[in-house]
Amino acid sequence: MTSAGSPDESSRKFPWLLVLLGVILVLALVIGTQVIGVLVAILSPPEPPLPTGAQQLSHVSVEHGIDEWVYGSDMNACEVVSFYYENDGICVVEPVWCFDDQKLAPRAGGGWQPVATCSADMTFSIFAMRWRAIISAGHADGGQTHVELSREISWSGALPPENPSEGFAENP
């Protein structure tokens, strides 16, 4: 006569329990690694590209993921435009500013002048980011070239259509 708690019956259930625990562990690892990537992206979102040597002059954080910076650089404004173009930016350059040899065109008058607006959309983790750089030349403080850099992160993963009225007009 065998009883309900005999060693033969418990040894047949034991391997199924190990298999079930193994499947649960694998699922936890797969899901956990994806969740960790998303958490890291939320805690430390990427910043827009920035030319080497640029120095931060100001920073305003409207909310987490919506920021505006002003950077000063001693680089030529057309070199900065080239930098953003090389970093997947779509750039609209004001007429007569940058030539093929990347030299600034002479402009009448003094003070700073807008040179270009560059922007791009990018994805990271499950999120999306839009950055915009407004490049101007002729500054007396903080470097000859200023970059007004902004970013907007869409935590839903989809970016809204770009507003063409932001930035400055193509032909002032």
PDB file of C-alpha atoms in Angstrom:
ATOM      1  CA  MET A   1       0.000   0.000   0.000  1.00  0.00           C
ATOM      2  CA  THR A   2       1.273   3.446  -0.836  1.00  0.00           C
ATOM      3  CA  SER A   3       0.385   6.538   1.025  1.00  0.00           C
ATOM      4  CA  ALA A   4      -0.343   9.969  -0.487  1.00  0.00           C
ATOM      5  CA  GLY A   5       2.971  11.378   0.724  1.00  0.00           C
ATOM      6  CA  SER A   6       5.294   8.659  -0.537  1.00  0.00           C
ATOM      7  CA  PRO A   7       8.796   9.562  -1.826  1.00  0.00           C
ATOM      8  CA  ASP A   8       7.991   8.318  -5.345  1.00  0.00           C
ATOM      9  CA  GLU A   9       5.186  10.852  -5.842  1.00  0.00           C
ATOM     10  CA  SER A  10       7.145  13.872  -4.528  1.00  0.00           C
ATOM     11  CA  SER A  11      10.170  13.083  -6.715  1.00  0.00           C
ATOM     12  CA  ARG A  12       7.992  13.234  -9.863  1.00  0.00           C
ATOM     13  CA  LYS A  13       6.680  16.748  -8.985  1.00  0.00           C
ATOM     14  CA  PHE A  14      10.082  18.188  -8.074  1.00  0.00           C
ATOM     15  CA  PRO A  15      11.548  18.562 -11.656  1.00  0.00           C
ATOM     16  CA  TRP A  16       8.417  20.403 -12.864  1.00  0.00           C
ATOM     17  CA  LEU A  17       8.785  22.856 -10.032  1.00  0.00           C
ATOM     18  CA  LEU A  18      12.422  23.543 -11.048  1.00  0.00           C
ATOM     19  CA  VAL A  19      11.396  24.032 -14.681  1.00  0.00           C
ATOM     20  CA  LEU A  20       8.652  26.454 -13.657  1.00  0.00           C
ATOM     21  CA  LEU A  21      11.070  28.388 -11.427  1.00  0.00           C
ATOM     22  CA  GLY A  22      13.608  28.507 -14.294  1.00  0.00           C
ATOM     23  CA  VAL A  23      11.016  29.921 -16.706  1.00  0.00           C
ATOM     24  CA  ILE A  24       9.971  32.539 -14.150  1.00  0.00           C
ATOM     25  CA  LEU A  25      13.627  33.505 -13.597  1.00  0.00           C
ATOM     26  CA  VAL A  26      14.291  33.865 -17.336  1.00  0.00           C
ATOM     27  CA  LEU A  27      11.155  35.998 -17.786  1.00  0.00           C
ATOM     28  CA  ALA A  28      12.155  38.174 -14.840  1.00  0.00           C
ATOM     29  CA  LEU A  29      15.631  38.732 -16.341  1.00  0.00           C
ATOM     30  CA  VAL A  30      14.280  39.583 -19.807  1.00  0.00           C
ATOM     31  CA  ILE A  31      11.650  41.982 -18.499  1.00  0.00           C
ATOM     32  CA  GLY A  32      13.998  43.408 -15.868  1.00  0.00           C
ATOM     33  CA  THR A  33      16.721  44.335 -18.365  1.00  0.00           C
ATOM     34  CA  GLN A  34      14.194  46.205 -20.511  1.00  0.00           C
ATOM     35  CA  VAL A  35      12.774  48.048 -17.516  1.00  0.00           C
ATOM     36  CA  ILE A  36      16.258  49.017 -16.308  1.00  0.00           C
ATOM     37  CA  GLY A  37      17.053  50.580 -19.716  1.00  0.00           C
ATOM     38  CA  VAL A  38      13.874  52.640 -19.595  1.00  0.00           C
ATOM     39  CA  LEU A  39      14.558  53.773 -16.024  1.00  0.00           C
ATOM     40  CA  VAL A  40      18.100  54.847 -16.920  1.00  0.00           C
ATOM     41  CA  ALA A  41      16.727  56.816 -19.899  1.00  0.00           C
ATOM     42  CA  ILE A  42      14.201  58.562 -17.645  1.00  0.00           C
ATOM     43  CA  LEU A  43      16.745  59.416 -14.946  1.00  0.00           C
ATOM     44  CA  SER A  44      19.476  60.502 -17.357  1.00  0.00           C
ATOM     45  CA  PRO A  45      18.068  61.549 -20.740  1.00  0.00           C
ATOM     46  CA  PRO A  46      20.589  62.384 -23.468  1.00  0.00           C
ATOM     47  CA  GLU A  47      21.590  65.950 -24.160  1.00  0.00           C
ATOM     48  CA  PRO A  48      21.658  67.468 -27.636  1.00  0.00           C
ATOM     49  CA  PRO A  49      25.008  67.510 -29.442  1.00  0.00           C
ATOM     50  CA  LEU A  50      27.345  70.299 -28.399  1.00  0.00           C
ATOM     51  CA  PRO A  51      30.496  71.552 -30.171  1.00  0.00           C
ATOM     52  CA  THR A  52      33.770  70.923 -28.372  1.00  0.00           C
ATOM     53  CA  GLY A  53      34.897  73.784 -26.171  1.00  0.00           C
ATOM     54  CA  ALA A  54      31.501  75.468 -25.889  1.00  0.00           C
ATOM     55  CA  GLN A  55      30.932  77.029 -22.478  1.00  0.00           C
ATOM     56  CA  GLN A  56      27.535  77.160 -20.812  1.00  0.00           C
ATOM     57  CA  LEU A  57      26.321  80.710 -20.236  1.00  0.00           C
ATOM     58  CA  SER A  58      22.837  79.873 -18.925  1.00  0.00           C
ATOM     59  CA  HIS A  59      20.413  76.989 -18.407  1.00  0.00           C
ATOM     60  CA  VAL A  60      16.673  76.904 -17.779  1.00  0.00           C
ATOM     61  CA  SER A  61      14.826  73.678 -17.103  1.00  0.00           C
ATOM     62  CA  VAL A  62      11.114  74.147 -17.714  1.00  0.00           C
ATOM     63  CA  GLU A  63      10.419  70.589 -16.558  1.00  0.00           C
ATOM     64  CA  HIS A  64      12.173  67.226 -16.689  1.00  0.00           C
ATOM     65  CA  GLY A  65      13.184  66.774 -20.326  1.00  0.00           C
ATOM     66  CA  ILE A  66      12.381  70.314 -21.507  1.00  0.00           C
ATOM     67  CA  ASP A  67      15.500  72.453 -21.278  1.00  0.00           C
ATOM     68  CA  GLU A  68      17.028  75.573 -22.792  1.00  0.00           C
ATOM     69  CA  TRP A  69      20.731  76.409 -22.719  1.00  0.00           C
ATOM     70  CA  VAL A  70      22.876  79.216 -24.065  1.00  0.00           C
ATOM     71  CA  TYR A  71      26.461  78.332 -24.932  1.00  0.00           C
ATOM     72  CA  GLY A  72      29.295  80.561 -26.059  1.00  0.00           C
ATOM     73  CA  SER A  73      32.037  79.419 -28.402  1.00  0.00           C
ATOM     74  CA  ASP A  74      35.115  80.882 -30.016  1.00  0.00           C
ATOM     75  CA  MET A  75      34.403  78.738 -33.089  1.00  0.00           C
ATOM     76  CA  ASN A  76      33.358  80.407 -36.310  1.00  0.00           C
ATOM     77  CA  ALA A  77      29.538  80.342 -36.608  1.00  0.00           C
ATOM     78  CA  CYS A  78      29.751  78.423 -39.894  1.00  0.00           C
ATOM     79  CA  GLU A  79      31.924  75.782 -38.203  1.00  0.00           C
ATOM     80  CA  VAL A  80      29.192  75.403 -35.589  1.00  0.00           C
ATOM     81  CA  VAL A  81      26.591  75.033 -38.348  1.00  0.00           C
ATOM     82  CA  SER A  82      28.789  72.335 -39.945  1.00  0.00           C
ATOM     83  CA  PHE A  83      29.038  70.561 -36.586  1.00  0.00           C
ATOM     84  CA  TYR A  84      25.255  70.356 -36.269  1.00  0.00           C
ATOM     85  CA  TYR A  85      24.870  69.320 -39.889  1.00  0.00           C
ATOM     86  CA  GLU A  86      27.363  66.475 -39.264  1.00  0.00           C
ATOM     87  CA  ASN A  87      25.313  65.442 -36.214  1.00  0.00           C
ATOM     88  CA  ASP A  88      22.180  64.798 -38.303  1.00  0.00           C
ATOM     89  CA  GLY A  89      20.813  68.314 -37.950  1.00  0.00           C
ATOM     90  CA  ILE A  90      18.677  69.926 -40.601  1.00  0.00           C
ATOM     91  CA  CYS A  91      20.014  73.464 -40.899  1.00  0.00           C
ATOM     92  CA  VAL A  92      18.456  76.577 -42.403  1.00  0.00           C
ATOM     93  CA  VAL A  93      21.220  79.121 -42.961  1.00  0.00           C
ATOM     94  CA  GLU A  94      20.512  82.806 -43.371  1.00  0.00           C
ATOM     95  CA  PRO A  95      21.442  84.095 -46.849  1.00  0.00           C
ATOM     96  CA  VAL A  96      25.020  85.327 -47.476  1.00  0.00           C
ATOM     97  CA  TRP A  97      26.418  83.986 -44.214  1.00  0.00           C
ATOM     98  CA  CYS A  98      28.274  80.767 -44.957  1.00  0.00           C
ATOM     99  CA  PHE A  99      30.125  80.066 -48.187  1.00  0.00           C
ATOM    100  CA  ASP A 100      31.586  76.777 -49.410  1.00  0.00           C
ATOM    101  CA  ASP A 101      34.879  77.469 -47.644  1.00  0.00           C
ATOM    102  CA  GLN A 102      32.967  78.000 -44.345  1.00  0.00           C
ATOM    103  CA  LYS A 103      33.971  81.643 -43.889  1.00  0.00           C
ATOM    104  CA  LEU A 104      31.612  84.267 -42.540  1.00  0.00           C
ATOM    105  CA  ALA A 105      30.374  86.754 -45.078  1.00  0.00           C
ATOM    106  CA  PRO A 106      30.833  90.416 -44.154  1.00  0.00           C
ATOM    107  CA  ARG A 107      27.663  92.054 -42.837  1.00  0.00           C
ATOM    108  CA  ALA A 108      26.867  95.699 -42.483  1.00  0.00           C
ATOM    109  CA  GLY A 109      26.203  97.053 -39.008  1.00  0.00           C
ATOM    110  CA  GLY A 110      27.368  95.950 -35.601  1.00  0.00           C
ATOM    111  CA  GLY A 111      26.149  93.630 -32.921  1.00  0.00           C
ATOM    112  CA  TRP A 112      25.146  90.039 -33.126  1.00  0.00           C
ATOM    113  CA  GLN A 113      23.422  88.516 -36.132  1.00  0.00           C
ATOM    114  CA  PRO A 114      21.410  85.278 -36.489  1.00  0.00           C
ATOM    115  CA  VAL A 115      23.218  82.807 -38.747  1.00  0.00           C
ATOM    116  CA  ALA A 116      21.279  79.521 -38.770  1.00  0.00           C
ATOM    117  CA  THR A 117      18.760  77.274 -37.077  1.00  0.00           C
ATOM    118  CA  CYS A 118      19.501  73.564 -36.903  1.00  0.00           C
ATOM    119  CA  SER A 119      17.214  70.879 -35.512  1.00  0.00           C
ATOM    120  CA  ALA A 120      16.786  67.119 -35.416  1.00  0.00           C
ATOM    121  CA  ASP A 121      14.562  64.418 -33.987  1.00  0.00           C
ATOM    122  CA  MET A 122      16.065  61.333 -32.404  1.00  0.00           C
ATOM    123  CA  THR A 123      14.931  58.312 -30.435  1.00  0.00           C
ATOM    124  CA  PHE A 124      16.452  56.732 -27.359  1.00  0.00           C
ATOM    125  CA  SER A 125      15.105  53.787 -25.397  1.00  0.00           C
ATOM    126  CA  ILE A 126      11.322  54.007 -25.952  1.00  0.00           C
ATOM    127  CA  PHE A 127      11.298  57.814 -25.982  1.00  0.00           C
ATOM    128  CA  ALA A 128      11.874  60.562 -28.574  1.00  0.00           C
ATOM    129  CA  MET A 129      13.721  63.880 -28.406  1.00  0.00           C
ATOM    130  CA  ARG A 130      13.715  66.999 -30.568  1.00  0.00           C
ATOM    131  CA  TRP A 131      16.581  69.446 -30.273  1.00  0.00           C
ATOM    132  CA  ARG A 132      17.019  72.863 -31.861  1.00  0.00           C
ATOM    133  CA  ALA A 133      20.126  75.046 -32.040  1.00  0.00           C
ATOM    134  CA  ILE A 134      19.862  78.718 -32.978  1.00  0.00           C
ATOM    135  CA  ILE A 135      23.334  79.922 -33.951  1.00  0.00           C
ATOM    136  CA  SER A 136      24.273  83.595 -33.932  1.00  0.00           C
ATOM    137  CA  ALA A 137      27.549  85.436 -34.501  1.00  0.00           C
ATOM    138  CA  GLY A 138      29.142  88.708 -33.481  1.00  0.00           C
ATOM    139  CA  HIS A 139      28.750  88.490 -29.696  1.00  0.00           C
ATOM    140  CA  ALA A 140      31.021  90.542 -27.474  1.00  0.00           C
ATOM    141  CA  ASP A 141      30.742  88.296 -24.397  1.00  0.00           C
ATOM    142  CA  GLY A 142      31.022  84.551 -23.849  1.00  0.00           C
ATOM    143  CA  GLY A 143      32.598  83.896 -27.249  1.00  0.00           C
ATOM    144  CA  GLN A 144      31.965  85.252 -30.724  1.00  0.00           C
ATOM    145  CA  THR A 145      29.350  82.592 -31.502  1.00  0.00           C
ATOM    146  CA  HIS A 146      26.338  81.811 -29.323  1.00  0.00           C
ATOM    147  CA  VAL A 147      24.218  78.684 -29.529  1.00  0.00           C
ATOM    148  CA  GLU A 148      20.721  78.797 -28.050  1.00  0.00           C
ATOM    149  CA  LEU A 149      20.138  75.082 -27.586  1.00  0.00           C
ATOM    150  CA  SER A 150      16.802  73.571 -26.607  1.00  0.00           C
ATOM    151  CA  ARG A 151      15.481  70.057 -26.241  1.00  0.00           C
ATOM    152  CA  GLU A 152      12.057  68.580 -25.754  1.00  0.00           C
ATOM    153  CA  ILE A 153      11.664  64.953 -24.761  1.00  0.00           C
ATOM    154  CA  SER A 154       8.454  63.154 -25.531  1.00  0.00           C
ATOM    155  CA  TRP A 155       7.915  60.627 -22.782  1.00  0.00           C
ATOM    156  CA  SER A 156       5.100  59.061 -24.839  1.00  0.00           C
ATOM    157  CA  GLY A 157       7.575  58.227 -27.622  1.00  0.00           C
ATOM    158  CA  ALA A 158       5.899  60.311 -30.349  1.00  0.00           C
ATOM    159  CA  LEU A 159       6.924  63.882 -31.107  1.00  0.00           C
ATOM    160  CA  PRO A 160       4.316  66.483 -32.035  1.00  0.00           C
ATOM    161  CA  PRO A 161       4.664  68.205 -35.429  1.00  0.00           C
ATOM    162  CA  GLU A 162       7.360  70.872 -35.426  1.00  0.00           C
ATOM    163  CA  ASN A 163       6.083  74.423 -35.077  1.00  0.00           C
ATOM    164  CA  PRO A 164       7.574  76.467 -37.955  1.00  0.00           C
ATOM    165  CA  SER A 165       6.976  79.753 -36.113  1.00  0.00           C
ATOM    166  CA  GLU A 166       9.592  78.860 -33.493  1.00  0.00           C
ATOM    167  CA  GLY A 167      13.108  80.146 -34.068  1.00  0.00           C
ATOM    168  CA  PHE A 168      13.646  82.918 -36.601  1.00  0.00           C
ATOM    169  CA  ALA A 169      12.370  83.397 -40.115  1.00  0.00           C
ATOM    170  CA  GLU A 170      14.255  82.060 -43.095  1.00  0.00           C
ATOM    171  CA  ASN A 171      14.575  85.514 -44.658  1.00  0.00           C
ATOM    172  CA  PRO A 172      14.552  88.348 -42.095  1.00  0.00           C
TER     173      PRO A 172
END
